mmCIF file of C-alpha atoms in Angstrom:
data_model
loop_
_atom_site.group_PDB
_atom_site.id
_atom_site.type_symbol
_atom_site.label_atom_id
_atom_site.label_comp_id
_atom_site.label_asym_id
_atom_site.label_seq_id
_atom_site.Cartn_x
_atom_site.Cartn_y
_atom_site.Cartn_z
ATOM 1 C CA UNK G 1 -0.112 -0.325 -0.432
ATOM 2 C CA UNK G 2 3.057 2.399 0.797
ATOM 3 C CA UNK G 3 4.163 1.885 -2.237
ATOM 4 C CA UNK G 4 1.714 2.398 -4.518
ATOM 5 C CA UNK G 5 0.778 5.904 -2.451
ATOM 6 C CA UNK G 6 4.187 6.981 -3.238
ATOM 7 C CA UNK G 7 3.915 6.089 -6.985
ATOM 8 C CA UNK G 8 0.602 8.243 -6.813
ATOM 9 C CA UNK G 9 2.686 11.028 -5.294
ATOM 10 C CA UNK G 10 5.552 10.741 -7.786
ATOM 11 C CA UNK G 11 2.381 10.683 -10.488
ATOM 12 C CA UNK G 12 1.334 13.441 -9.994
ATOM 13 C CA UNK G 13 4.156 15.923 -8.667
ATOM 14 C CA UNK G 14 5.248 14.302 -12.677
ATOM 15 C CA UNK G 15 2.212 15.691 -13.837
ATOM 16 C CA UNK G 16 1.816 18.454 -12.528
ATOM 17 C CA UNK G 17 5.198 19.828 -13.672
ATOM 18 C CA UNK G 18 5.036 18.469 -17.408
ATOM 19 C CA UNK G 19 1.499 20.549 -17.758
ATOM 20 C CA UNK G 20 3.204 24.553 -17.174
ATOM 21 C CA UNK G 21 1.565 26.492 -14.265
ATOM 22 C CA UNK G 22 0.326 25.108 -11.390
ATOM 23 C CA UNK G 23 -3.110 26.952 -10.062
ATOM 24 C CA UNK G 24 -3.496 27.360 -6.633
ATOM 25 C CA UNK G 25 -6.875 28.147 -5.355
ATOM 26 C CA UNK G 26 -7.555 29.521 -1.774
ATOM 27 C CA UNK G 27 -10.751 28.184 0.415
ATOM 28 C CA UNK G 28 -13.475 29.951 -1.743
ATOM 29 C CA UNK G 29 -12.085 28.307 -5.352
ATOM 30 C CA UNK G 30 -10.801 31.747 -6.234
ATOM 31 C CA UNK G 31 -7.387 31.516 -8.115
ATOM 32 C CA UNK G 32 -5.397 33.227 -6.144
ATOM 33 C CA UNK G 33 -1.288 31.890 -7.252
ATOM 34 C CA UNK G 34 0.128 29.707 -9.166
ATOM 35 C CA UNK G 35 3.299 28.080 -9.594
ATOM 36 C CA UNK G 36 5.571 28.597 -12.394
ATOM 37 C CA UNK G 37 7.111 25.500 -13.204
ATOM 38 C CA UNK G 38 8.751 27.329 -16.596
ATOM 39 C CA UNK G 39 11.829 28.457 -13.449
ATOM 40 C CA UNK G 40 14.048 26.110 -12.114
ATOM 41 C CA UNK G 41 13.204 27.204 -8.500
ATOM 42 C CA UNK G 42 9.749 27.097 -8.973
ATOM 43 C CA UNK G 43 8.810 30.458 -8.280
ATOM 44 C CA UNK G 44 4.853 31.130 -6.549
ATOM 45 C CA UNK G 45 3.470 34.327 -8.551
ATOM 46 C CA UNK G 46 0.002 36.048 -7.301
ATOM 47 C CA UNK G 47 -2.501 35.990 -9.757
ATOM 48 C CA UNK G 48 -1.480 39.121 -10.810
ATOM 49 C CA UNK G 49 2.426 38.538 -11.742
ATOM 50 C CA UNK G 50 3.994 39.310 -8.573
ATOM 51 C CA UNK G 51 6.497 37.145 -7.536
ATOM 52 C CA UNK G 52 6.471 35.943 -3.583
ATOM 53 C CA UNK G 53 7.808 32.762 -3.193
ATOM 54 C CA UNK G 54 9.318 29.370 -4.264
ATOM 55 C CA UNK G 55 9.412 25.615 -3.452
ATOM 56 C CA UNK G 56 12.629 24.932 -2.420
ATOM 57 C CA UNK G 57 13.535 21.144 -2.807
ATOM 58 C CA UNK G 58 15.326 19.306 0.729
ATOM 59 C CA UNK G 59 14.947 15.863 1.982
ATOM 60 C CA UNK G 60 12.146 14.693 -0.385
ATOM 61 C CA UNK G 61 9.964 17.572 0.479
ATOM 62 C CA UNK G 62 9.005 20.952 -0.721
ATOM 63 C CA UNK G 63 9.674 23.986 1.374
ATOM 64 C CA UNK G 64 7.620 27.204 0.553
ATOM 65 C CA UNK G 65 10.023 29.751 1.144
ATOM 66 C CA UNK G 66 9.770 34.045 1.017
ATOM 67 C CA UNK G 67 11.963 35.666 -0.959
ATOM 68 C CA UNK G 68 13.004 37.393 1.952
ATOM 69 C CA UNK G 69 14.079 33.920 3.493
ATOM 70 C CA UNK G 70 11.367 33.629 5.603
ATOM 71 C CA UNK G 71 10.024 29.825 5.421
ATOM 72 C CA UNK G 72 6.046 30.023 5.034
ATOM 73 C CA UNK G 73 5.214 26.008 4.973
ATOM 74 C CA UNK G 74 5.047 23.004 2.912
ATOM 75 C CA UNK G 75 3.888 22.043 -0.560
ATOM 76 C CA UNK G 76 2.221 18.458 0.508
ATOM 77 C CA UNK G 77 0.743 16.051 -1.630
ATOM 78 C CA UNK G 78 -0.474 19.635 -4.208
ATOM 79 C CA UNK G 79 -1.346 21.354 -0.803
ATOM 80 C CA UNK G 80 0.124 24.796 0.327
ATOM 81 C CA UNK G 81 0.360 23.722 4.513
ATOM 82 C CA UNK G 82 1.001 26.664 6.963
ATOM 83 C CA UNK G 83 3.528 25.704 10.404
ATOM 84 C CA UNK G 84 0.218 24.575 11.925
ATOM 85 C CA UNK G 85 -0.684 22.049 9.035
ATOM 86 C CA UNK G 86 -3.499 23.684 7.826
ATOM 87 C CA UNK G 87 -4.405 24.233 4.083
ATOM 88 C CA UNK G 88 -4.091 27.625 3.077
ATOM 89 C CA UNK G 89 -4.318 27.038 -0.946
ATOM 90 C CA UNK G 90 -4.301 24.105 -3.179
ATOM 91 C CA UNK G 91 -4.297 22.917 -6.596
ATOM 92 C CA UNK G 92 -7.557 21.725 -8.701
ATOM 93 C CA UNK G 93 -6.849 18.249 -8.348
ATOM 94 C CA UNK G 94 -5.701 17.813 -4.569
ATOM 95 C CA UNK G 95 -9.314 19.208 -3.602
ATOM 96 C CA UNK G 96 -13.140 18.034 -4.363
ATOM 97 C CA UNK G 97 -14.057 21.708 -3.701
ATOM 98 C CA UNK G 98 -15.663 23.325 -6.773
ATOM 99 C CA UNK G 99 -13.191 26.024 -7.719
ATOM 100 C CA UNK G 100 -13.678 28.901 -10.027
ATOM 101 C CA UNK G 101 -12.890 30.580 -13.359
ATOM 102 C CA UNK G 102 -9.086 31.195 -13.617
ATOM 103 C CA UNK G 103 -9.064 34.388 -15.071
ATOM 104 C CA UNK G 104 -6.534 35.776 -17.053
ATOM 105 C CA UNK G 105 -2.885 35.930 -15.646
ATOM 106 C CA UNK G 106 -0.770 39.444 -15.287
ATOM 107 C CA UNK G 107 2.327 39.628 -16.564
ATOM 108 C CA UNK G 108 5.383 38.142 -14.246
ATOM 109 C CA UNK G 109 7.183 40.686 -12.719
ATOM 110 C CA UNK G 110 11.093 40.494 -11.955
ATOM 111 C CA UNK G 111 11.811 38.413 -8.865
ATOM 112 C CA UNK G 112 13.908 40.084 -6.423
ATOM 113 C CA UNK G 113 17.074 38.064 -5.449
ATOM 114 C CA UNK G 114 16.232 35.250 -2.715
ATOM 115 C CA UNK G 115 17.794 36.435 1.368
ATOM 116 C CA UNK G 116 19.458 33.819 3.395
ATOM 117 C CA UNK G 117 16.608 30.647 3.915
ATOM 118 C CA UNK G 118 15.516 30.677 7.626
ATOM 119 C CA UNK G 119 15.863 27.058 9.178
ATOM 120 C CA UNK G 120 12.249 25.337 8.591
ATOM 121 C CA UNK G 121 10.659 24.461 11.989
ATOM 122 C CA UNK G 122 9.474 20.959 12.561
ATOM 123 C CA UNK G 123 6.549 19.675 10.175
ATOM 124 C CA UNK G 124 2.851 19.389 12.322
ATOM 125 C CA UNK G 125 0.932 17.411 12.152
ATOM 126 C CA UNK G 126 -1.250 18.087 8.523
ATOM 127 C CA UNK G 127 -4.697 19.425 9.361
ATOM 128 C CA UNK G 128 -7.883 18.670 7.097
ATOM 129 C CA UNK G 129 -8.895 22.474 8.440
ATOM 130 C CA UNK G 130 -8.158 25.584 6.353
ATOM 131 C CA UNK G 131 -5.768 28.512 7.820
ATOM 132 C CA UNK G 132 -7.425 31.529 8.985
ATOM 133 C CA UNK G 133 -5.232 34.001 7.217
ATOM 134 C CA UNK G 134 -6.112 34.972 3.644
ATOM 135 C CA UNK G 135 -4.354 33.051 0.980
ATOM 136 C CA UNK G 136 -3.059 35.573 -0.435
ATOM 137 C CA UNK G 137 -1.747 37.278 2.677
ATOM 138 C CA UNK G 138 -0.384 34.466 3.887
ATOM 139 C CA UNK G 139 1.949 34.078 0.421
ATOM 140 C CA UNK G 140 3.067 38.447 0.813
ATOM 141 C CA UNK G 141 4.766 37.474 4.077
ATOM 142 C CA UNK G 142 7.500 36.092 1.511
ATOM 143 C CA UNK G 143 8.424 39.576 0.393
ATOM 144 C CA UNK G 144 9.841 42.893 2.194
ATOM 145 C CA UNK G 145 7.589 45.992 0.972
#
């Protein structure tokens, strides 16, 4: 059973990466951000084109880091999770909820330089709940403005 789960996770990740951008939806089903697979560092952009974070693979896990070096959470099986283990954003494939129409994306802005990454906290138990913070605000914690 464990081998089947690992195989499904690998297939999901490879399929998502081969499709181009990976759309991320908030708890209301609105397209809020996307992961650009054109970038080698898997940059997370807000729907309007602002780069706010990136995925960093460490020990087989994808960590979500802001360009300011702040560890925001993890990307696990198509779900962006915060430090409490709650879902903040999801891919269409990782949820059974209705997702709204994806509007046109804004032009990608230039990516800022990456700051030194802070240490990641211990990964919490994963919950079936949504985090209380707005997904866009959650991602905006990854930039200095």
